[in-house]
């Protein structure tokens, strides 16, 4: 789960990282009001979950509250990389002397978190990484020991930070490490961390990505999820404990198990089709869950056929079959469904479905071929 800049910076602040004074607003009037409170030059920043807002015109400076209102009106009507702007952050403007990059993520190859820093921070850090990777310093952190003081000093030296800022830099690097581990993040990033003209360090931008699998330990962070920007179907899926990812194809997939779901998508592609989604209904899927999954798949107007692939283990074939029938009682649809059921109570399940005149398949290959044909408007016996 990605956090917005304003959310990330609030967390950074709790961990002792200096951030500019400011607040988030959902309307231009509110933005103006915040600017009046701050009583200084401010920067107005679109809150969308993509990078490169600056270059897209989503970050602008304003001299006075009236200007803030105009600019906020403009930014709040923008779309950045396809995402509508619903909120702006109004922050006290900083006068920047130098922009630094500082971030932590997991280095899977090294099986350790890695802290990265660069004196060439700011909006072009991706370019720096591509063209002059030697300008990015990397230090691995032993997860049991945490970030050591000497490591933070090492980084400060390597990016040529003035000596009198090392102590504050140490506090910030430590704060970032503690925020990263404390929130079970997979990314915590400050870009830019700026040296201001009055020789201070302050986090102007913040980005955090949290590990979805750890969110149950952080109900307060889970509440920060921005429902505005998620596909409605994905929200619905989460409610029923389904793993669902919407894709662009036209064959809806309902599968139990992530590995089997990926296999199903692969085999659809092998026979020339395109999956409309990834959907793992999980083990022991109840009739209610199956019904919810079917509703979610059918809410996508692109879907022209559905392939249901269930390997019965804990999940019983007859239970899944009854779930489908129950769902089809509520949801009337003309979309053809191909069902491949194997494993526990598969025979009973197939019987129930065959009685209901659904298309059944013995093998996955057979099921994939049939769904591809149906999605293309063909018929199968
Ligand atoms: P991003 O483009 O989405 O990464 O957004 P950032 O928050 O990093 O802002 C992009 C750039 O805008 C920064 O690198 C700065 O150069 C500039 N910027 C952001 N806030 C301020 C500010 O308070 N004062 C000034 N002068 N520039 C700012
Ligand atoms: Mn940035």
Tab-separated table of C-alpha atoms and ligand atoms in Angstrom:
chain	number	residue	atom	x	y	z
A	1	UNK	CA	0.000	0.000	0.000
A	2	UNK	CA	1.367	3.358	-1.050
A	3	UNK	CA	1.038	6.364	1.218
A	4	UNK	CA	0.583	9.921	0.053
A	5	UNK	CA	3.355	12.447	0.580
A	6	UNK	CA	1.485	14.172	3.415
A	7	UNK	CA	0.913	10.860	5.198
A	8	UNK	CA	4.521	9.768	4.787
A	9	UNK	CA	5.771	13.087	6.114
A	10	UNK	CA	3.472	12.895	9.146
A	11	UNK	CA	5.025	9.529	9.942
A	12	UNK	CA	8.547	10.873	9.343
A	13	UNK	CA	7.827	13.701	11.740
A	14	UNK	CA	6.818	11.251	14.481
A	15	UNK	CA	10.202	9.614	14.021
A	16	UNK	CA	12.107	12.862	14.487
A	17	UNK	CA	12.638	13.877	10.867
A	18	UNK	CA	12.140	17.619	10.325
A	19	UNK	CA	9.382	18.425	7.820
A	20	UNK	CA	7.953	21.764	6.665
A	21	UNK	CA	4.963	23.197	8.496
A	22	UNK	CA	1.795	22.611	6.564
A	23	UNK	CA	-1.481	20.749	6.125
A	24	UNK	CA	-3.487	18.953	3.502
A	25	UNK	CA	-6.615	20.469	1.901
A	26	UNK	CA	-9.417	19.108	-0.264
A	27	UNK	CA	-10.622	22.460	-1.573
A	28	UNK	CA	-9.102	25.705	-2.779
A	29	UNK	CA	-10.752	27.680	0.070
A	30	UNK	CA	-9.246	25.335	2.604
A	31	UNK	CA	-5.847	25.699	0.917
A	32	UNK	CA	-6.152	29.487	1.102
A	33	UNK	CA	-7.065	29.252	4.769
A	34	UNK	CA	-3.981	27.149	5.523
A	35	UNK	CA	-1.793	29.649	3.662
A	36	UNK	CA	-3.255	32.470	5.779
A	37	UNK	CA	-2.458	30.544	8.940
A	38	UNK	CA	1.101	29.876	7.817
A	39	UNK	CA	1.498	33.529	6.829
A	40	UNK	CA	4.498	32.834	4.588
A	41	UNK	CA	5.295	31.931	1.010
A	42	UNK	CA	3.953	28.425	0.454
A	43	UNK	CA	4.266	25.539	-1.968
A	44	UNK	CA	1.096	23.805	-3.189
A	45	UNK	CA	1.577	20.131	-3.890
A	46	UNK	CA	-0.809	17.732	-5.623
A	47	UNK	CA	-1.312	14.530	-3.616
A	48	UNK	CA	-1.351	11.673	-6.096
A	49	UNK	CA	0.308	8.307	-5.805
A	50	UNK	CA	2.801	8.749	-8.649
A	51	UNK	CA	6.213	10.347	-8.879
A	52	UNK	CA	7.211	13.215	-11.135
A	53	UNK	CA	4.496	15.556	-9.943
A	54	UNK	CA	6.899	18.484	-10.153
A	55	UNK	CA	7.567	17.952	-13.848
A	56	UNK	CA	3.859	17.447	-14.523
A	57	UNK	CA	3.047	20.887	-13.093
A	58	UNK	CA	1.543	19.496	-9.898
A	59	UNK	CA	3.870	21.437	-7.586
A	60	UNK	CA	3.820	25.224	-7.524
A	61	UNK	CA	4.968	28.081	-5.354
A	62	UNK	CA	2.643	30.896	-4.307
A	63	UNK	CA	3.338	34.283	-2.761
A	64	UNK	CA	0.038	35.090	-1.072
A	65	UNK	CA	-3.229	33.425	-0.037
A	66	UNK	CA	-5.162	34.681	-3.088
A	67	UNK	CA	-2.590	33.173	-5.396
A	68	UNK	CA	-2.806	29.961	-3.352
A	69	UNK	CA	-6.541	29.818	-3.977
A	70	UNK	CA	-6.096	30.223	-7.749
A	71	UNK	CA	-3.286	27.700	-8.006
A	72	UNK	CA	-5.057	25.192	-5.750
A	73	UNK	CA	-8.161	25.482	-7.954
A	74	UNK	CA	-6.039	24.662	-10.981
A	75	UNK	CA	-4.168	21.783	-9.375
A	76	UNK	CA	-7.359	20.283	-7.929
A	77	UNK	CA	-8.797	20.040	-11.433
A	78	UNK	CA	-5.714	18.313	-12.846
A	79	UNK	CA	-5.063	14.722	-13.694
A	80	UNK	CA	-1.492	13.545	-13.264
A	81	UNK	CA	-0.552	10.431	-15.204
A	82	UNK	CA	-4.233	9.518	-15.313
A	83	UNK	CA	-4.856	10.080	-11.603
A	84	UNK	CA	-7.263	12.830	-10.553
A	85	UNK	CA	-5.949	15.204	-7.879
A	86	UNK	CA	-8.306	15.181	-4.889
A	87	UNK	CA	-6.055	16.798	-2.282
A	88	UNK	CA	-3.262	19.327	-2.138
A	89	UNK	CA	-0.621	19.758	0.530
A	90	UNK	CA	0.053	23.362	1.476
A	91	UNK	CA	3.529	23.612	3.003
A	92	UNK	CA	5.698	26.510	4.057
A	93	UNK	CA	8.071	27.035	1.119
A	94	UNK	CA	11.712	26.236	1.693
A	95	UNK	CA	14.635	28.058	0.157
A	96	UNK	CA	16.749	25.315	-1.252
A	97	UNK	CA	20.520	25.299	-1.382
A	98	UNK	CA	21.004	21.632	-2.255
A	99	UNK	CA	18.818	18.581	-2.855
A	100	UNK	CA	19.846	15.191	-1.465
A	101	UNK	CA	18.312	11.770	-1.959
A	102	UNK	CA	17.887	9.376	0.981
A	103	UNK	CA	15.931	6.128	0.885
A	104	UNK	CA	15.626	2.626	2.296
A	105	UNK	CA	14.286	-0.468	0.599
A	106	UNK	CA	14.853	-4.215	0.679
A	107	UNK	CA	17.724	-5.582	-1.366
A	108	UNK	CA	16.371	-9.040	-2.070
A	109	UNK	CA	19.616	-10.301	-3.609
A	110	UNK	CA	21.526	-9.311	-0.469
A	111	UNK	CA	18.622	-10.363	1.773
A	112	UNK	CA	19.020	-7.142	3.705
A	113	UNK	CA	17.570	-3.670	3.795
A	114	UNK	CA	19.720	-1.137	1.982
A	115	UNK	CA	20.052	2.579	2.643
A	116	UNK	CA	20.730	4.637	-0.460
A	117	UNK	CA	21.873	8.224	-0.622
A	118	UNK	CA	22.993	10.667	-3.260
A	119	UNK	CA	24.229	14.230	-3.370
A	120	UNK	CA	22.420	14.477	-6.718
A	121	UNK	CA	18.903	14.305	-5.285
A	122	UNK	CA	15.755	15.956	-6.605
A	123	UNK	CA	13.514	15.266	-9.533
A	124	UNK	CA	16.076	13.472	-11.721
A	125	UNK	CA	17.200	10.702	-9.393
A	126	UNK	CA	16.063	8.003	-11.858
A	127	UNK	CA	18.373	9.549	-14.484
A	128	UNK	CA	21.218	9.560	-11.980
A	129	UNK	CA	20.589	5.885	-11.205
A	130	UNK	CA	20.642	5.045	-14.915
A	131	UNK	CA	23.535	7.156	-16.152
A	132	UNK	CA	25.815	7.654	-13.160
A	133	UNK	CA	24.988	4.895	-10.687
A	134	UNK	CA	28.276	5.536	-8.875
A	135	UNK	CA	26.717	8.743	-7.536
A	136	UNK	CA	24.338	6.654	-5.442
A	137	UNK	CA	25.840	5.347	-2.218
A	138	UNK	CA	24.461	2.058	-0.882
A	139	UNK	CA	24.907	0.692	2.605
A	140	UNK	CA	23.333	-2.553	3.753
A	141	UNK	CA	21.760	-2.631	7.162
A	142	UNK	CA	21.889	-5.698	9.363
A	143	UNK	CA	18.248	-6.087	10.419
A	144	UNK	CA	19.270	-7.372	13.866
A	145	UNK	CA	21.670	-4.533	14.582
A	146	UNK	CA	19.782	-1.749	12.859
A	147	UNK	CA	21.427	1.308	11.338
A	148	UNK	CA	24.732	1.969	13.146
A	149	UNK	CA	25.966	5.485	13.846
A	150	UNK	CA	29.161	4.901	11.886
A	151	UNK	CA	27.090	3.910	8.848
A	152	UNK	CA	25.149	7.166	8.960
A	153	UNK	CA	28.449	9.081	9.285
A	154	UNK	CA	29.869	7.098	6.374
A	155	UNK	CA	26.937	8.149	4.205
A	156	UNK	CA	27.150	11.776	5.331
A	157	UNK	CA	30.836	11.810	4.359
A	158	UNK	CA	30.256	10.087	1.038
A	159	UNK	CA	27.696	12.643	-0.102
A	160	UNK	CA	29.958	15.520	1.003
A	161	UNK	CA	27.552	16.818	3.594
A	162	UNK	CA	28.982	19.776	5.533
A	163	UNK	CA	30.391	18.571	8.851
A	164	UNK	CA	28.064	20.685	11.007
A	165	UNK	CA	25.041	18.877	9.543
A	166	UNK	CA	26.238	15.361	10.321
A	167	UNK	CA	24.527	15.135	13.692
A	168	UNK	CA	21.180	16.179	12.256
A	169	UNK	CA	21.715	13.881	9.281
A	170	UNK	CA	22.333	10.996	11.719
A	171	UNK	CA	19.034	11.769	13.424
A	172	UNK	CA	17.229	11.799	10.074
A	173	UNK	CA	18.829	8.578	8.802
A	174	UNK	CA	17.957	6.895	12.097
A	175	UNK	CA	14.430	8.273	11.980
A	176	UNK	CA	14.002	6.916	8.468
A	177	UNK	CA	15.267	3.490	9.546
A	178	UNK	CA	12.916	3.463	12.530
A	179	UNK	CA	9.979	4.569	10.378
A	180	UNK	CA	10.830	1.863	7.852
A	181	UNK	CA	10.940	-0.958	10.376
A	182	UNK	CA	8.291	0.476	12.696
A	183	UNK	CA	5.707	0.638	9.915
A	184	UNK	CA	6.754	-2.609	8.164
A	185	UNK	CA	7.512	-0.593	5.057
A	186	UNK	CA	9.062	-1.890	1.851
A	187	UNK	CA	10.151	1.619	0.858
A	188	UNK	CA	10.802	4.806	2.809
A	189	UNK	CA	12.210	7.650	0.780
A	190	UNK	CA	13.019	11.340	1.134
A	191	UNK	CA	13.595	13.057	-2.203
A	192	UNK	CA	14.606	15.757	-1.839
A	193	UNK	CA	16.092	16.030	1.596
A	194	UNK	CA	17.236	19.624	1.322
A	195	UNK	CA	19.921	21.776	2.807
A	196	UNK	CA	18.164	25.109	3.239
A	197	UNK	CA	19.862	28.448	2.780
A	198	UNK	CA	19.933	28.828	6.571
A	199	UNK	CA	21.853	25.527	6.822
A	200	UNK	CA	19.171	23.214	8.013
A	201	UNK	CA	18.109	19.799	6.782
A	202	UNK	CA	14.436	19.221	6.049
A	203	UNK	CA	12.446	16.503	4.264
A	204	UNK	CA	10.599	18.286	1.438
A	205	UNK	CA	9.114	15.170	-0.122
A	206	UNK	CA	8.228	11.802	1.400
A	207	UNK	CA	7.197	8.465	0.052
A	208	UNK	CA	6.371	5.245	1.861
A	209	UNK	CA	5.150	1.900	0.600
A	210	UNK	CA	3.853	-0.443	3.288
A	211	UNK	CA	3.855	-4.220	3.214
A	212	UNK	CA	0.214	-5.260	2.750
A	213	UNK	CA	0.867	-8.514	4.560
A	214	UNK	CA	1.868	-6.634	7.705
A	215	UNK	CA	-1.013	-4.155	7.732
A	216	UNK	CA	-2.973	-6.260	10.202
A	217	UNK	CA	-0.381	-5.206	12.768
A	218	UNK	CA	-1.001	-1.521	12.035
A	219	UNK	CA	-4.720	-0.742	12.001
A	220	UNK	CA	-3.913	2.976	12.213
A	221	UNK	CA	-1.830	2.788	9.045
A	222	UNK	CA	-4.345	0.543	7.282
A	223	UNK	CA	-6.890	3.341	7.870
A	224	UNK	CA	-4.728	5.674	5.794
A	225	UNK	CA	-5.619	3.796	2.632
A	226	UNK	CA	-6.973	6.170	0.026
A	227	UNK	CA	-10.150	4.490	-1.191
A	228	UNK	CA	-10.706	7.257	-3.742
A	229	UNK	CA	-7.928	6.053	-5.946
A	230	UNK	CA	-8.432	2.312	-5.872
A	231	UNK	CA	-10.493	0.389	-8.372
A	232	UNK	CA	-13.908	-0.242	-6.802
A	233	UNK	CA	-13.603	-3.939	-7.592
A	234	UNK	CA	-10.344	-4.214	-5.645
A	235	UNK	CA	-11.942	-2.605	-2.583
A	236	UNK	CA	-14.858	-5.038	-2.779
A	237	UNK	CA	-12.448	-7.975	-3.145
A	238	UNK	CA	-10.491	-6.998	-0.044
A	239	UNK	CA	-13.743	-6.944	1.947
A	240	UNK	CA	-14.268	-10.630	1.168
A	241	UNK	CA	-10.624	-11.625	1.608
A	242	UNK	CA	-10.114	-12.287	-2.101
A	243	UNK	CA	-6.821	-11.498	-3.824
A	244	UNK	CA	-7.921	-9.647	-6.916
A	245	UNK	CA	-6.064	-7.646	-9.512
A	246	UNK	CA	-7.879	-6.161	-12.458
A	247	UNK	CA	-6.261	-6.634	-15.872
A	248	UNK	CA	-7.170	-5.576	-19.403
A	249	UNK	CA	-8.245	-8.826	-21.101
A	250	UNK	CA	-11.727	-10.301	-21.592
A	251	UNK	CA	-11.603	-13.692	-19.864
A	252	UNK	CA	-12.558	-13.490	-16.215
A	253	UNK	CA	-10.667	-15.955	-14.012
A	254	UNK	CA	-11.797	-17.446	-10.735
A	255	UNK	CA	-9.203	-19.745	-9.241
A	256	UNK	CA	-8.217	-21.093	-5.851
A	257	UNK	CA	-4.554	-20.580	-5.076
A	258	UNK	CA	-2.163	-17.922	-6.333
A	259	UNK	CA	0.062	-20.362	-8.232
A	260	UNK	CA	-2.896	-21.984	-9.950
A	261	UNK	CA	-4.279	-18.535	-10.781
A	262	UNK	CA	-1.033	-17.608	-12.522
A	263	UNK	CA	-0.949	-20.931	-14.363
A	264	UNK	CA	-4.500	-20.317	-15.505
A	265	UNK	CA	-3.590	-16.876	-16.829
A	266	UNK	CA	-0.548	-18.304	-18.621
A	267	UNK	CA	-2.517	-21.027	-20.296
A	268	UNK	CA	-5.219	-18.604	-21.415
A	269	UNK	CA	-2.483	-16.592	-23.103
A	270	UNK	CA	-0.944	-19.735	-24.571
A	271	UNK	CA	-4.165	-20.328	-26.472
A	272	UNK	CA	-4.355	-16.731	-27.676
A	273	UNK	CA	-6.662	-15.237	-25.034
A	274	UNK	CA	-6.173	-12.430	-22.510
A	275	UNK	CA	-7.143	-12.706	-18.825
A	276	UNK	CA	-9.380	-9.943	-17.443
A	277	UNK	CA	-8.087	-10.382	-13.923
A	278	UNK	CA	-6.090	-12.317	-11.411
A	279	UNK	CA	-8.359	-13.726	-8.725
A	280	UNK	CA	-7.435	-16.100	-5.955
A	281	UNK	CA	-10.489	-17.130	-3.925
A	282	UNK	CA	-8.204	-18.843	-1.431
A	283	UNK	CA	-8.541	-22.163	0.339
A	284	UNK	CA	-11.849	-23.246	1.833
A	285	UNK	CA	-13.758	-20.748	-0.273
A	286	UNK	CA	-17.330	-20.592	0.947
A	287	UNK	CA	-20.380	-20.155	-1.261
A	288	UNK	CA	-20.569	-16.549	-0.104
A	289	UNK	CA	-16.992	-15.846	-1.190
A	290	UNK	CA	-17.526	-17.499	-4.552
A	291	UNK	CA	-20.626	-15.377	-5.095
A	292	UNK	CA	-18.709	-12.197	-4.250
A	293	UNK	CA	-15.920	-13.202	-6.625
A	294	UNK	CA	-18.393	-13.807	-9.424
A	295	UNK	CA	-20.067	-10.433	-8.835
A	296	UNK	CA	-16.683	-8.703	-8.973
A	297	UNK	CA	-15.675	-10.439	-12.207
A	298	UNK	CA	-19.020	-9.672	-13.845
A	299	UNK	CA	-18.840	-6.002	-12.877
A	300	UNK	CA	-16.112	-5.648	-15.527
A	301	UNK	CA	-17.823	-4.844	-18.854
A	302	UNK	CA	-14.823	-6.241	-20.788
A	303	UNK	CA	-15.474	-9.764	-19.558
A	304	UNK	CA	-16.831	-11.976	-22.361
A	305	UNK	CA	-16.255	-15.396	-20.771
A	306	UNK	CA	-15.348	-16.763	-17.353
A	307	UNK	CA	-12.981	-19.589	-16.589
A	308	UNK	CA	-13.420	-21.155	-13.190
A	309	UNK	CA	-10.527	-23.378	-12.247
A	310	UNK	CA	-10.740	-25.077	-8.871
A	311	UNK	CA	-8.458	-27.659	-7.434
A	312	UNK	CA	-10.354	-29.134	-4.529
A	313	UNK	CA	-8.280	-29.721	-1.450
A	314	UNK	CA	-9.648	-27.953	1.545
A	315	UNK	CA	-12.027	-26.270	-0.876
A	316	UNK	CA	-14.762	-28.772	-1.735
A	317	UNK	CA	-15.989	-29.001	-5.306
A	318	UNK	CA	-19.656	-29.325	-4.381
A	319	UNK	CA	-19.462	-26.275	-2.132
A	320	UNK	CA	-17.933	-24.215	-4.932
A	321	UNK	CA	-20.592	-25.452	-7.358
A	322	UNK	CA	-23.373	-24.485	-4.934
A	323	UNK	CA	-21.713	-21.068	-4.503
A	324	UNK	CA	-21.810	-20.501	-8.234
A	325	UNK	CA	-25.453	-21.488	-8.489
A	326	UNK	CA	-26.377	-19.291	-5.526
A	327	UNK	CA	-24.545	-16.379	-7.116
A	328	UNK	CA	-26.208	-16.958	-10.474
A	329	UNK	CA	-29.560	-16.796	-8.732
A	330	UNK	CA	-28.792	-13.204	-7.710
A	331	UNK	CA	-26.842	-12.131	-10.733
A	332	UNK	CA	-28.503	-12.795	-14.030
A	333	UNK	CA	-25.873	-12.962	-16.731
A	334	UNK	CA	-25.482	-14.125	-20.313
A	335	UNK	CA	-21.708	-14.422	-19.990
A	336	UNK	CA	-20.696	-18.054	-20.636
A	337	UNK	CA	-18.803	-19.885	-17.911
A	338	UNK	CA	-16.402	-22.762	-18.274
A	339	UNK	CA	-15.745	-24.793	-15.160
A	340	UNK	CA	-12.859	-27.080	-14.480
A	341	UNK	CA	-13.159	-28.833	-11.134
A	342	UNK	CA	-10.791	-31.492	-9.844
A	343	UNK	CA	-9.957	-32.902	-6.424
A	344	UNK	CA	-12.166	-33.220	-3.375
A	345	UNK	CA	-15.830	-33.777	-4.305
A	346	UNK	CA	-15.119	-32.754	-7.898
A	347	UNK	CA	-17.532	-35.325	-9.310
A	348	UNK	CA	-20.398	-34.039	-7.127
A	349	UNK	CA	-19.529	-30.474	-8.092
A	350	UNK	CA	-19.434	-31.195	-11.817
A	351	UNK	CA	-22.771	-32.979	-11.551
A	352	UNK	CA	-24.405	-29.986	-9.890
A	353	UNK	CA	-23.050	-27.663	-12.576
A	354	UNK	CA	-23.863	-29.921	-15.496
A	355	UNK	CA	-27.452	-30.096	-14.246
A	356	UNK	CA	-27.476	-26.312	-14.357
A	357	UNK	CA	-26.334	-26.459	-18.013
A	358	UNK	CA	-22.889	-24.982	-17.439
A	359	UNK	CA	-19.919	-25.835	-19.597
A	360	UNK	CA	-17.603	-28.185	-17.781
A	361	UNK	CA	-14.085	-29.231	-18.718
A	362	UNK	CA	-11.969	-32.173	-17.641
A	363	UNK	CA	-8.562	-30.626	-18.168
A	364	UNK	CA	-7.132	-27.154	-17.910
A	365	UNK	CA	-6.143	-27.193	-21.581
A	366	UNK	CA	-9.703	-28.055	-22.540
A	367	UNK	CA	-11.056	-25.326	-20.247
A	368	UNK	CA	-8.668	-22.706	-21.606
A	369	UNK	CA	-9.447	-23.537	-25.248
A	370	UNK	CA	-13.187	-23.364	-24.566
A	371	UNK	CA	-12.998	-20.007	-22.770
A	372	UNK	CA	-10.792	-18.477	-25.452
A	373	UNK	CA	-13.266	-19.600	-28.113
A	374	UNK	CA	-16.238	-18.259	-26.153
A	375	UNK	CA	-14.575	-14.914	-25.438
A	376	UNK	CA	-13.955	-14.537	-29.160
A	377	UNK	CA	-17.689	-14.988	-29.749
A	378	UNK	CA	-17.503	-18.648	-30.773
A	379	UNK	CA	-19.552	-21.604	-29.579
A	380	UNK	CA	-18.510	-24.760	-27.811
A	381	UNK	CA	-20.521	-27.907	-27.361
B	1	LIG	P1	7.944	15.031	-7.072
B	1	LIG	O1	8.238	15.753	-8.347
B	1	LIG	O2	6.636	14.289	-7.168
B	1	LIG	O3	9.060	14.166	-6.607
B	1	LIG	O4	7.712	16.152	-5.937
B	1	LIG	P2	8.715	16.864	-4.893
B	1	LIG	O5	7.974	17.123	-3.654
B	1	LIG	O6	9.989	16.116	-4.768
B	1	LIG	O7	8.993	18.264	-5.556
B	1	LIG	C1	9.666	18.376	-6.798
B	1	LIG	C2	10.621	19.558	-6.774
B	1	LIG	O8	9.913	20.749	-6.489
B	1	LIG	C3	11.679	19.447	-5.688
B	1	LIG	O9	12.768	18.667	-6.069
B	1	LIG	C4	12.046	20.899	-5.505
B	1	LIG	O10	13.016	21.277	-6.449
B	1	LIG	C5	10.756	21.643	-5.790
B	1	LIG	N1	10.133	22.044	-4.507
B	1	LIG	C6	9.338	21.317	-3.710
B	1	LIG	N2	9.018	21.994	-2.585
B	1	LIG	C7	9.661	23.193	-2.691
B	1	LIG	C8	9.766	24.344	-1.856
B	1	LIG	O11	9.221	24.442	-0.764
B	1	LIG	N3	10.540	25.388	-2.312
B	1	LIG	C9	11.161	25.334	-3.518
B	1	LIG	N4	11.888	26.384	-3.896
B	1	LIG	N5	11.098	24.276	-4.314
B	1	LIG	C10	10.356	23.222	-3.918
B	2	LIG	MN1	10.279	14.033	-4.990
